[in-house]
Amino acid sequence: MRLNVNGQDHEVDVVHDDTPLLWVLRDHLGMVGTKFGCGIGMCGACTVHIDGQAAFSCSVRAADLEGRAITTIEGLAAADGTLHRVQQAWADQDVAQCGYCQSGQIMRATALLEKHAKPTRQEIDEAMAGSVCRCGTYNRIRLAIEDAAGISHEA
Amino acid sequence: MKHNKNPNALLSVTKLDRRAFLKLTGYAGGGLMLGITVGCSPEEPSSAQSQPARADAFAPNAYVQITEEGITIYAPSPEIGQGVKTSFPMIVAEELDAAWEDVTVIQADIDAERYGRQAAGGSAGIPRAWMPLRQAGAVARHMLVAAAAARWEVDATELETLDSTVIHAATGRTLSYLELAREAADLPVPDVDDVTLKDRSQFRLLGKRIGGVDNTPLVTGAPLFGIDTRLPQLLYATYVKCPARGGEVESANIDAVKQLPGVVDAFVLEGNGNSRELLPGVAIVAVDTWSAFKARATLEVVWDESRAAKDSTSSTRARALELARTEGDDEIVDDGDVEDALAEGKQVSGFYEYAFVSHAQLEPQNTTAWWHDGIMELWAPTQSPQRAQSMVADLIDLDEDEVTVHQMRAGGGFGRRAINDVVAEAVVIAKRFDRPVKLTWKREDDMNFDFFRAGGFHALTGAVDADGRISAWRNHFISFTHGGGRPVIGGSIRSSIDPGPFVDNYRITQTLMPWQTPCGPWRAPGSNVIAFVHQCFLHELSTAAGRDHLEFLLDLMGEPRWLDEGNARALNTGRATAVIKLAAEKAGWGRALPDGRGLGLAFYFSHAAHIAEVAEVSVDADKRVTVERVTVGVDVGPIINLSGAENQVQGSVIDGLSTMLDQAVTFEQGRAQQTNFHQYSLLRMPRAPDVDAHFIISEFPPTGLGEPALPPLAPAVANAIFDATGERVRRLPISHAGWV
Ligand code: FES
Ligand code: FES
């Protein structure tokens, strides 16, 4: 199959037609920034963008994605390495604890801000509900999203 | 350790010559784990890729290395999310007087001789490392100053240091540490006792907000975690065990599984009789993870469950309800005359219970193992890498220096990764191949084969006297044992447990029910549940006495004193009072609240930390609970990294809330009934309250903060629900008692 990931075409041979995108990214393309957490669409650690929409890569077959634009955490920064404003906000707010959920969180937040430049607190909370953080970094995720969106923090 | 004292972690531990190493890092587009180390500066994410070990490097101890190119500080302990890869080096940098921007942090190899204990757990990291790390920095600074004094031919007492530079104020001359490294390397290393440490008032770095050293690789998705390990020719494994713990393989359709596409091999492993190491099961090794996982669906195993766990939540609960009517056979403590005091005072009773819970660390258990050249080389996200090393040596009959463990960042630990069962499995599987093998557990494996936080039951009766003070406290703690009369981990209770020292007539008895499924340490073991039971029951007593809970708690603490004089890790009532007052004041304790809203307060002392929390809660007519805000007062001595400390407090509070709302693992026929996150809910952002952390920076020795902010949360919220509704919460998760 031919997959377009982060603007580049990749020819991939997999054993099984139903291999989820998650495992093609991690095992075949070596893009391990997209994480495995539950495998059933319940944790969001595996979140990527498919045509700009946040999606659980564990729950979609890679073979169904030919001709679609896939973006992973590795494709978010500019070619010269300049961080995406969402990534920068995440680093500045020092969001991560263990950090394992954070690439999925960042991908979900980025998709949100593409749709809603200035989301309300409630819109942020609802949009981010698909990604869990076991370490409980939600307070800082909110701050980082607000920073990236250029909105001031609620008291 | 096999690898020498070469401080270059990359070359020494992989047993490859430099050319082979470069070839290896070129594999898979450079996405190989081995090459990744990180600079502190976000602009230079991997500037310290591999500092060549040089004869002229100034490396006076295991933590500091300075060359003409830069300052490197080695982080000794595993990073599982508590920030020690940043905070430990900060302590060194403080005494070294290095500018933090100049420092590159590298995760140290496992080397007990150089670093002593390298492990994460018990909130013990900072207290244990505090002095050695300070001394390491101070020794290096002392030698750099001596080198400058020699160069300038002045007395060392005329010199100062600031931002990686030695300064001679009298003449305005300066020399950077990098310029001095070569000369400092030739000087004798002074005894640590001959070196002066800073007074805390001189700290420049500690207490500031410093971002994590791995922030840039984390936000760009760089490979950091154990599960991200990639090696040439890597194979992928899954391991299937009997869902009832301890079952053995009677037969399996191995031949059919071997024929499946992508499967390289499948075989039965016997197990070594130790559930903390290797349980019996079937290994499937494949060319990629999905092929291995998919083959599991075809695998059919007949289990011999004659020795397997038969545990049942429903029958142990029924038994506990019966036992609650009596006292336990084991007496833990019996002070004063409880029965007399109960008879004389105003009595209150409550039956408290809490479910078993899972660790649910987000990175599933995994280990990559490579058997080559007589060496077992491991990439393992573990809290106890040194124990992993010795366990593996025993397991496959190697010397410890024939086992190399690379410390990988771990996607959460919470106690689960103190046990290295997945390491044992990976090693025994990989030993059969001449290629590296990555074993990855499915989430279903993590849920079923956890070392669970034990559930438990408490039948409490207490009384208050005519002055409204506690006159009696009796607790029958019904818990579990794996046998031998010892409680499971998390199932013991100390005689000194809060509020014991404050109550004259105090009795705790215990009954242990048999339980086979393993239990293990879970964030703040013991405290995470006892705090709920005791701090809620205290509130029942203050309510019975008609007293305000803040006033009641402060009165209970009494005069400022150490409960164990001379032990700086004991409860100090002055420190307790200060954090209780702080949390109450910041939360606006005592203010009028609308209907359906309430405030709850709890204090708990664990891991030598004094922490009080106030929860503000609303409850609607459908018993739906919303925690609006949690305000925390903390005294853990000095703060190392304010950003990290605040993050730990916020995270612990949210973890505590997540756990109390709706988390439970129940068992029938020895099988966990919850298999994945659709049946075991982690708190999501819409339910996350704002958490305000307030710190008292005290002069006491530093204590850890990875755990102790969790225990007070559940009682604070439960007490707030009572304040809002008049209904007691005596059961966790609260969803089991009808709360939503
Ligand atoms: S791994 Fe895809 S949602 Fe959890
Ligand atoms: S930071 Fe650990 S799971 Fe989110």
Tab-separated table of N, CA and C in Angstrom, chain B residues 106-162:
chain	number	residue	atom	x	y	z
B	106	ILE	N	22.321	13.840	30.870
B	106	ILE	CA	22.328	12.500	30.256
B	106	ILE	C	21.875	11.484	31.296
B	107	GLN	N	21.017	10.590	30.864
B	107	GLN	CA	20.581	9.503	31.743
B	107	GLN	C	21.762	8.570	31.983
B	108	ALA	N	22.085	8.341	33.240
B	108	ALA	CA	23.235	7.500	33.573
B	108	ALA	C	22.940	6.031	33.307
B	109	ASP	N	23.994	5.290	33.124
B	109	ASP	CA	23.865	3.834	33.045
B	109	ASP	C	23.537	3.285	34.419
B	110	ILE	N	23.146	2.037	34.421
B	110	ILE	CA	22.972	1.338	35.695
B	110	ILE	C	24.353	0.965	36.199
B	111	ASP	N	24.671	1.430	37.377
B	111	ASP	CA	25.986	1.168	37.936
B	111	ASP	C	25.929	1.412	39.444
B	112	ALA	N	25.677	0.363	40.170
B	112	ALA	CA	25.474	0.491	41.613
B	112	ALA	C	26.726	1.001	42.307
B	113	GLU	N	27.881	0.641	41.779
B	113	GLU	CA	29.116	1.096	42.407
B	113	GLU	C	29.233	2.612	42.351
B	114	ARG	N	28.849	3.173	41.218
B	114	ARG	CA	28.978	4.620	41.055
B	114	ARG	C	27.812	5.392	41.667
B	115	TYR	N	26.621	4.851	41.528
B	115	TYR	CA	25.446	5.647	41.886
B	115	TYR	C	24.675	5.128	43.091
B	116	GLY	N	25.039	3.979	43.625
B	116	GLY	CA	24.220	3.416	44.686
B	116	GLY	C	22.892	2.964	44.113
B	117	ARG	N	21.823	3.175	44.879
B	117	ARG	CA	20.514	2.697	44.453
B	117	ARG	C	19.959	3.574	43.334
B	118	GLN	N	19.628	2.941	42.226
B	118	GLN	CA	18.994	3.660	41.121
B	118	GLN	C	17.602	3.063	40.957
B	119	ALA	N	16.616	3.755	41.460
B	119	ALA	CA	15.256	3.235	41.423
B	119	ALA	C	14.302	4.392	41.629
B	120	ALA	N	13.051	4.173	41.258
B	120	ALA	CA	12.012	5.176	41.475
B	120	ALA	C	10.922	4.545	42.307
B	121	GLY	N	10.621	5.149	43.443
B	121	GLY	CA	9.542	4.613	44.262
B	121	GLY	C	9.614	5.152	45.672
B	122	GLY	N	8.474	5.136	46.327
B	122	GLY	CA	8.428	5.522	47.729
B	122	GLY	C	8.677	7.004	47.972
B	123	SER	N	8.572	7.815	46.928
B	123	SER	CA	8.888	9.243	47.072
B	123	SER	C	10.228	9.420	47.784
B	124	ALA	N	11.125	8.472	47.519
B	124	ALA	CA	12.382	8.427	48.263
B	124	ALA	C	13.540	9.044	47.497
B	125	GLY	N	13.316	9.372	46.224
B	125	GLY	CA	14.415	9.828	45.389
B	125	GLY	C	15.104	11.062	45.924
B	126	ILE	N	14.333	12.133	46.086
B	126	ILE	CA	14.926	13.407	46.504
B	126	ILE	C	15.542	13.315	47.900
B	127	PRO	N	14.819	12.775	48.898
B	127	PRO	CA	15.441	12.715	50.230
B	127	PRO	C	16.770	11.950	50.234
B	128	ARG	N	16.817	10.861	49.477
B	128	ARG	CA	18.025	10.053	49.495
B	128	ARG	C	19.163	10.717	48.718
B	129	ALA	N	18.829	11.380	47.629
B	129	ALA	CA	19.866	11.910	46.736
B	129	ALA	C	20.319	13.314	47.124
B	130	TRP	N	19.557	13.986	47.932
B	130	TRP	CA	19.781	15.402	48.241
B	130	TRP	C	21.230	15.697	48.603
B	131	MET	N	21.779	15.027	49.623
B	131	MET	CA	23.143	15.329	50.040
B	131	MET	C	24.186	14.862	49.025
B	132	PRO	N	24.124	13.617	48.550
B	132	PRO	CA	25.135	13.204	47.560
B	132	PRO	C	25.170	14.101	46.321
B	133	LEU	N	24.022	14.527	45.862
B	133	LEU	CA	24.003	15.374	44.666
B	133	LEU	C	24.585	16.749	44.962
B	134	ARG	N	24.226	17.290	46.108
B	134	ARG	CA	24.792	18.603	46.476
B	134	ARG	C	26.300	18.489	46.607
B	135	GLN	N	26.740	17.419	47.266
B	135	GLN	CA	28.186	17.249	47.452
B	135	GLN	C	28.902	17.090	46.116
B	136	ALA	N	28.275	16.376	45.208
B	136	ALA	CA	28.911	16.176	43.899
B	136	ALA	C	29.135	17.516	43.206
B	137	GLY	N	28.119	18.371	43.258
B	137	GLY	CA	28.257	19.688	42.640
B	137	GLY	C	29.269	20.541	43.366
B	138	ALA	N	29.242	20.474	44.697
B	138	ALA	CA	30.134	21.325	45.490
B	138	ALA	C	31.598	20.918	45.319
B	139	VAL	N	31.853	19.623	45.238
B	139	VAL	CA	33.223	19.148	45.039
B	139	VAL	C	33.760	19.669	43.700
B	140	ALA	N	32.946	19.559	42.670
B	140	ALA	CA	33.388	20.012	41.348
B	140	ALA	C	33.663	21.513	41.369
B	141	ARG	N	32.767	22.252	42.001
B	141	ARG	CA	32.948	23.707	42.082
B	141	ARG	C	34.233	24.046	42.827
B	142	HIS	N	34.435	23.367	43.938
B	142	HIS	CA	35.633	23.583	44.754
B	142	HIS	C	36.900	23.393	43.915
B	143	MET	N	36.931	22.381	43.091
B	143	MET	CA	38.113	22.086	42.285
B	143	MET	C	38.299	23.099	41.153
B	144	LEU	N	37.201	23.559	40.584
B	144	LEU	CA	37.292	24.579	39.536
B	144	LEU	C	37.851	25.885	40.121
B	145	VAL	N	37.376	26.187	41.316
B	145	VAL	CA	37.893	27.383	41.993
B	145	VAL	C	39.392	27.225	42.275
B	146	ALA	N	39.766	26.033	42.724
B	146	ALA	CA	41.187	25.787	43.006
B	146	ALA	C	42.034	25.920	41.734
B	147	ALA	N	41.477	25.453	40.623
B	147	ALA	CA	42.213	25.550	39.352
B	147	ALA	C	42.403	27.007	38.955
B	148	ALA	N	41.357	27.815	39.161
B	148	ALA	CA	41.463	29.238	38.824
B	148	ALA	C	42.454	29.933	39.752
B	149	ALA	N	42.410	29.564	41.029
B	149	ALA	CA	43.333	30.169	41.995
B	149	ALA	C	44.779	29.883	41.605
B	150	ALA	N	45.006	28.655	41.143
B	150	ALA	CA	46.361	28.292	40.734
B	150	ALA	C	46.772	29.076	39.496
B	151	ARG	N	45.876	29.164	38.533
B	151	ARG	CA	46.191	29.878	37.286
B	151	ARG	C	46.523	31.345	37.581
B	152	TRP	N	45.691	31.971	38.450
B	152	TRP	CA	45.868	33.408	38.717
B	152	TRP	C	46.852	33.659	39.862
B	153	GLU	N	47.275	32.613	40.511
B	153	GLU	CA	48.144	32.716	41.679
B	153	GLU	C	47.543	33.645	42.738
B	154	VAL	N	46.281	33.383	43.064
B	154	VAL	CA	45.622	34.104	44.160
B	154	VAL	C	45.078	33.068	45.131
B	155	ASP	N	44.610	33.549	46.259
B	155	ASP	CA	44.037	32.631	47.228
B	155	ASP	C	42.596	32.292	46.813
B	156	ALA	N	42.244	31.023	46.981
B	156	ALA	CA	40.893	30.581	46.565
B	156	ALA	C	39.796	31.363	47.279
B	157	THR	N	40.077	31.847	48.474
B	157	THR	CA	39.034	32.576	49.214
B	157	THR	C	38.689	33.915	48.560
B	158	GLU	N	39.535	34.373	47.654
B	158	GLU	CA	39.227	35.634	46.960
B	158	GLU	C	38.288	35.431	45.781
B	159	LEU	N	37.945	34.172	45.515
B	159	LEU	CA	37.198	33.887	44.288
B	159	LEU	C	35.735	33.554	44.571
B	160	GLU	N	34.904	33.901	43.605
B	160	GLU	CA	33.491	33.521	43.678
B	160	GLU	C	33.114	32.801	42.389
B	161	THR	N	31.940	32.217	42.396
B	161	THR	CA	31.459	31.573	41.165
B	161	THR	C	30.048	32.034	40.860
B	162	LEU	N	29.742	32.064	39.574
B	162	LEU	CA	28.400	32.441	39.115
B	162	LEU	C	28.263	31.989	37.665
